[in-house]
JSON list of C-alpha atoms in Angstrom, two decimals:
[
{"chain": "A", "resi": 1, "resn": "MET", "atom": "CA", "xyz": [-73.38, -99.94, -37.32]},
{"chain": "A", "resi": 2, "resn": "ARG", "atom": "CA", "xyz": [-72.45, -96.49, -35.59]},
{"chain": "A", "resi": 3, "resn": "ILE", "atom": "CA", "xyz": [-74.03, -93.52, -36.95]},
{"chain": "A", "resi": 4, "resn": "ARG", "atom": "CA", "xyz": [-71.53, -90.69, -37.23]},
{"chain": "A", "resi": 5, "resn": "ASN", "atom": "CA", "xyz": [-73.93, -87.88, -37.83]},
{"chain": "A", "resi": 6, "resn": "PRO", "atom": "CA", "xyz": [-76.80, -86.93, -35.76]},
{"chain": "A", "resi": 7, "resn": "LEU", "atom": "CA", "xyz": [-80.18, -88.08, -37.03]},
{"chain": "A", "resi": 8, "resn": "TYR", "atom": "CA", "xyz": [-82.99, -85.20, -36.63]},
{"chain": "A", "resi": 9, "resn": "THR", "atom": "CA", "xyz": [-86.60, -86.61, -36.15]},
{"chain": "A", "resi": 10, "resn": "PRO", "atom": "CA", "xyz": [-89.45, -84.25, -36.55]},
{"chain": "A", "resi": 11, "resn": "ASP", "atom": "CA", "xyz": [-91.82, -84.00, -33.35]},
{"chain": "A", "resi": 12, "resn": "GLU", "atom": "CA", "xyz": [-95.20, -82.17, -33.39]},
{"chain": "A", "resi": 13, "resn": "THR", "atom": "CA", "xyz": [-93.67, -78.75, -32.39]},
{"chain": "A", "resi": 14, "resn": "ASP", "atom": "CA", "xyz": [-91.67, -79.02, -35.72]},
{"chain": "A", "resi": 15, "resn": "ALA", "atom": "CA", "xyz": [-94.76, -79.99, -37.70]},
{"chain": "A", "resi": 16, "resn": "VAL", "atom": "CA", "xyz": [-96.70, -76.94, -36.19]},
{"chain": "A", "resi": 17, "resn": "SER", "atom": "CA", "xyz": [-93.63, -74.62, -37.08]},
{"chain": "A", "resi": 18, "resn": "ALA", "atom": "CA", "xyz": [-93.66, -76.06, -40.45]},
{"chain": "A", "resi": 19, "resn": "ALA", "atom": "CA", "xyz": [-97.26, -74.96, -41.06]},
{"chain": "A", "resi": 20, "resn": "ASP", "atom": "CA", "xyz": [-96.68, -71.56, -39.64]},
{"chain": "A", "resi": 21, "resn": "LEU", "atom": "CA", "xyz": [-93.71, -71.27, -41.88]},
{"chain": "A", "resi": 22, "resn": "GLN", "atom": "CA", "xyz": [-96.18, -72.31, -44.63]},
{"chain": "A", "resi": 23, "resn": "ILE", "atom": "CA", "xyz": [-98.43, -69.86, -43.77]},
{"chain": "A", "resi": 24, "resn": "THR", "atom": "CA", "xyz": [-95.89, -67.07, -43.54]},
{"chain": "A", "resi": 25, "resn": "LEU", "atom": "CA", "xyz": [-94.58, -67.92, -47.10]},
{"chain": "A", "resi": 26, "resn": "ARG", "atom": "CA", "xyz": [-98.12, -68.08, -48.68]},
{"chain": "A", "resi": 27, "resn": "LYS", "atom": "CA", "xyz": [-98.74, -64.38, -47.21]},
{"chain": "A", "resi": 28, "resn": "ARG", "atom": "CA", "xyz": [-95.38, -63.32, -48.90]},
{"chain": "A", "resi": 29, "resn": "GLY", "atom": "CA", "xyz": [-96.69, -65.09, -52.20]},
{"chain": "A", "resi": 30, "resn": "ARG", "atom": "CA", "xyz": [-94.28, -67.86, -52.10]},
{"chain": "A", "resi": 31, "resn": "GLN", "atom": "CA", "xyz": [-95.04, -71.42, -51.52]},
{"chain": "A", "resi": 32, "resn": "LEU", "atom": "CA", "xyz": [-93.06, -74.41, -50.06]},
{"chain": "A", "resi": 33, "resn": "ALA", "atom": "CA", "xyz": [-94.25, -78.09, -50.01]},
{"chain": "A", "resi": 34, "resn": "THR", "atom": "CA", "xyz": [-95.03, -79.69, -46.74]},
{"chain": "A", "resi": 35, "resn": "ILE", "atom": "CA", "xyz": [-92.12, -81.89, -46.54]},
{"chain": "A", "resi": 36, "resn": "ASP", "atom": "CA", "xyz": [-89.67, -79.04, -47.53]},
{"chain": "A", "resi": 37, "resn": "ALA", "atom": "CA", "xyz": [-91.41, -76.80, -44.76]},
{"chain": "A", "resi": 38, "resn": "LEU", "atom": "CA", "xyz": [-90.67, -79.47, -42.44]},
{"chain": "A", "resi": 39, "resn": "ILE", "atom": "CA", "xyz": [-87.03, -80.12, -43.55]},
{"chain": "A", "resi": 40, "resn": "ALA", "atom": "CA", "xyz": [-86.38, -76.28, -43.27]},
{"chain": "A", "resi": 41, "resn": "THR", "atom": "CA", "xyz": [-87.96, -76.36, -39.89]},
{"chain": "A", "resi": 42, "resn": "LEU", "atom": "CA", "xyz": [-85.73, -78.73, -38.76]},
{"chain": "A", "resi": 43, "resn": "ALA", "atom": "CA", "xyz": [-82.67, -77.19, -40.27]},
{"chain": "A", "resi": 44, "resn": "LEU", "atom": "CA", "xyz": [-83.62, -73.68, -38.42]},
{"chain": "A", "resi": 45, "resn": "ARG", "atom": "CA", "xyz": [-84.31, -75.34, -35.28]},
{"chain": "A", "resi": 46, "resn": "HIS", "atom": "CA", "xyz": [-80.85, -77.17, -34.98]},
{"chain": "A", "resi": 47, "resn": "ASN", "atom": "CA", "xyz": [-79.04, -74.14, -36.75]},
{"chain": "A", "resi": 48, "resn": "LEU", "atom": "CA", "xyz": [-78.00, -76.37, -39.80]},
{"chain": "A", "resi": 49, "resn": "ILE", "atom": "CA", "xyz": [-76.98, -75.29, -43.15]},
{"chain": "A", "resi": 50, "resn": "LEU", "atom": "CA", "xyz": [-79.24, -77.33, -45.69]},
{"chain": "A", "resi": 51, "resn": "LEU", "atom": "CA", "xyz": [-77.29, -78.54, -48.63]},
{"chain": "A", "resi": 52, "resn": "THR", "atom": "CA", "xyz": [-79.29, -78.64, -51.64]},
{"chain": "A", "resi": 53, "resn": "THR", "atom": "CA", "xyz": [-79.74, -78.24, -55.19]},
{"chain": "A", "resi": 54, "resn": "ASP", "atom": "CA", "xyz": [-83.76, -77.50, -54.87]},
{"chain": "A", "resi": 55, "resn": "ARG", "atom": "CA", "xyz": [-84.49, -73.80, -55.34]},
{"chain": "A", "resi": 56, "resn": "ASP", "atom": "CA", "xyz": [-87.73, -74.06, -53.57]},
{"chain": "A", "resi": 57, "resn": "PHE", "atom": "CA", "xyz": [-85.91, -73.59, -50.39]},
{"chain": "A", "resi": 58, "resn": "GLN", "atom": "CA", "xyz": [-84.95, -69.99, -51.48]},
{"chain": "A", "resi": 59, "resn": "ALA", "atom": "CA", "xyz": [-88.64, -69.23, -50.52]},
{"chain": "A", "resi": 60, "resn": "ALA", "atom": "CA", "xyz": [-87.35, -69.10, -46.89]},
{"chain": "A", "resi": 61, "resn": "PRO", "atom": "CA", "xyz": [-84.45, -66.54, -46.94]},
{"chain": "A", "resi": 62, "resn": "GLU", "atom": "CA", "xyz": [-83.68, -67.00, -43.16]},
{"chain": "A", "resi": 63, "resn": "LEU", "atom": "CA", "xyz": [-82.54, -70.68, -43.89]},
{"chain": "A", "resi": 64, "resn": "ALA", "atom": "CA", "xyz": [-78.86, -71.06, -44.23]},
{"chain": "A", "resi": 65, "resn": "GLN", "atom": "CA", "xyz": [-78.45, -72.98, -47.36]},
{"chain": "A", "resi": 66, "resn": "GLU", "atom": "CA", "xyz": [-75.66, -74.08, -49.64]},
{"chain": "A", "resi": 67, "resn": "ASN", "atom": "CA", "xyz": [-75.53, -75.60, -52.93]},
{"chain": "A", "resi": 68, "resn": "TRP", "atom": "CA", "xyz": [-72.19, -77.57, -53.50]},
{"chain": "A", "resi": 69, "resn": "MET", "atom": "CA", "xyz": [-73.18, -78.71, -56.93]},
{"chain": "A", "resi": 70, "resn": "SER", "atom": "CA", "xyz": [-73.14, -75.09, -58.57]},
{"chain": "A", "resi": 71, "resn": "PRO", "atom": "CA", "xyz": [-69.82, -73.93, -60.06]}
]
């Protein structure tokens, strides 16, 4: 089976970046779960638009995101 879309796997650098993102957001009074921070970091590093209905990602305004479920 051929994968038509790339698969992005986090590495140690992504883990550190995710932790840094969480620290930055906490200083702003916002929180993002660890897995969400890792997903956001991957999207940012690869210049991706995150398709999500999860409003938690709004804590990271620099993250390009779209909600295709909203009217």
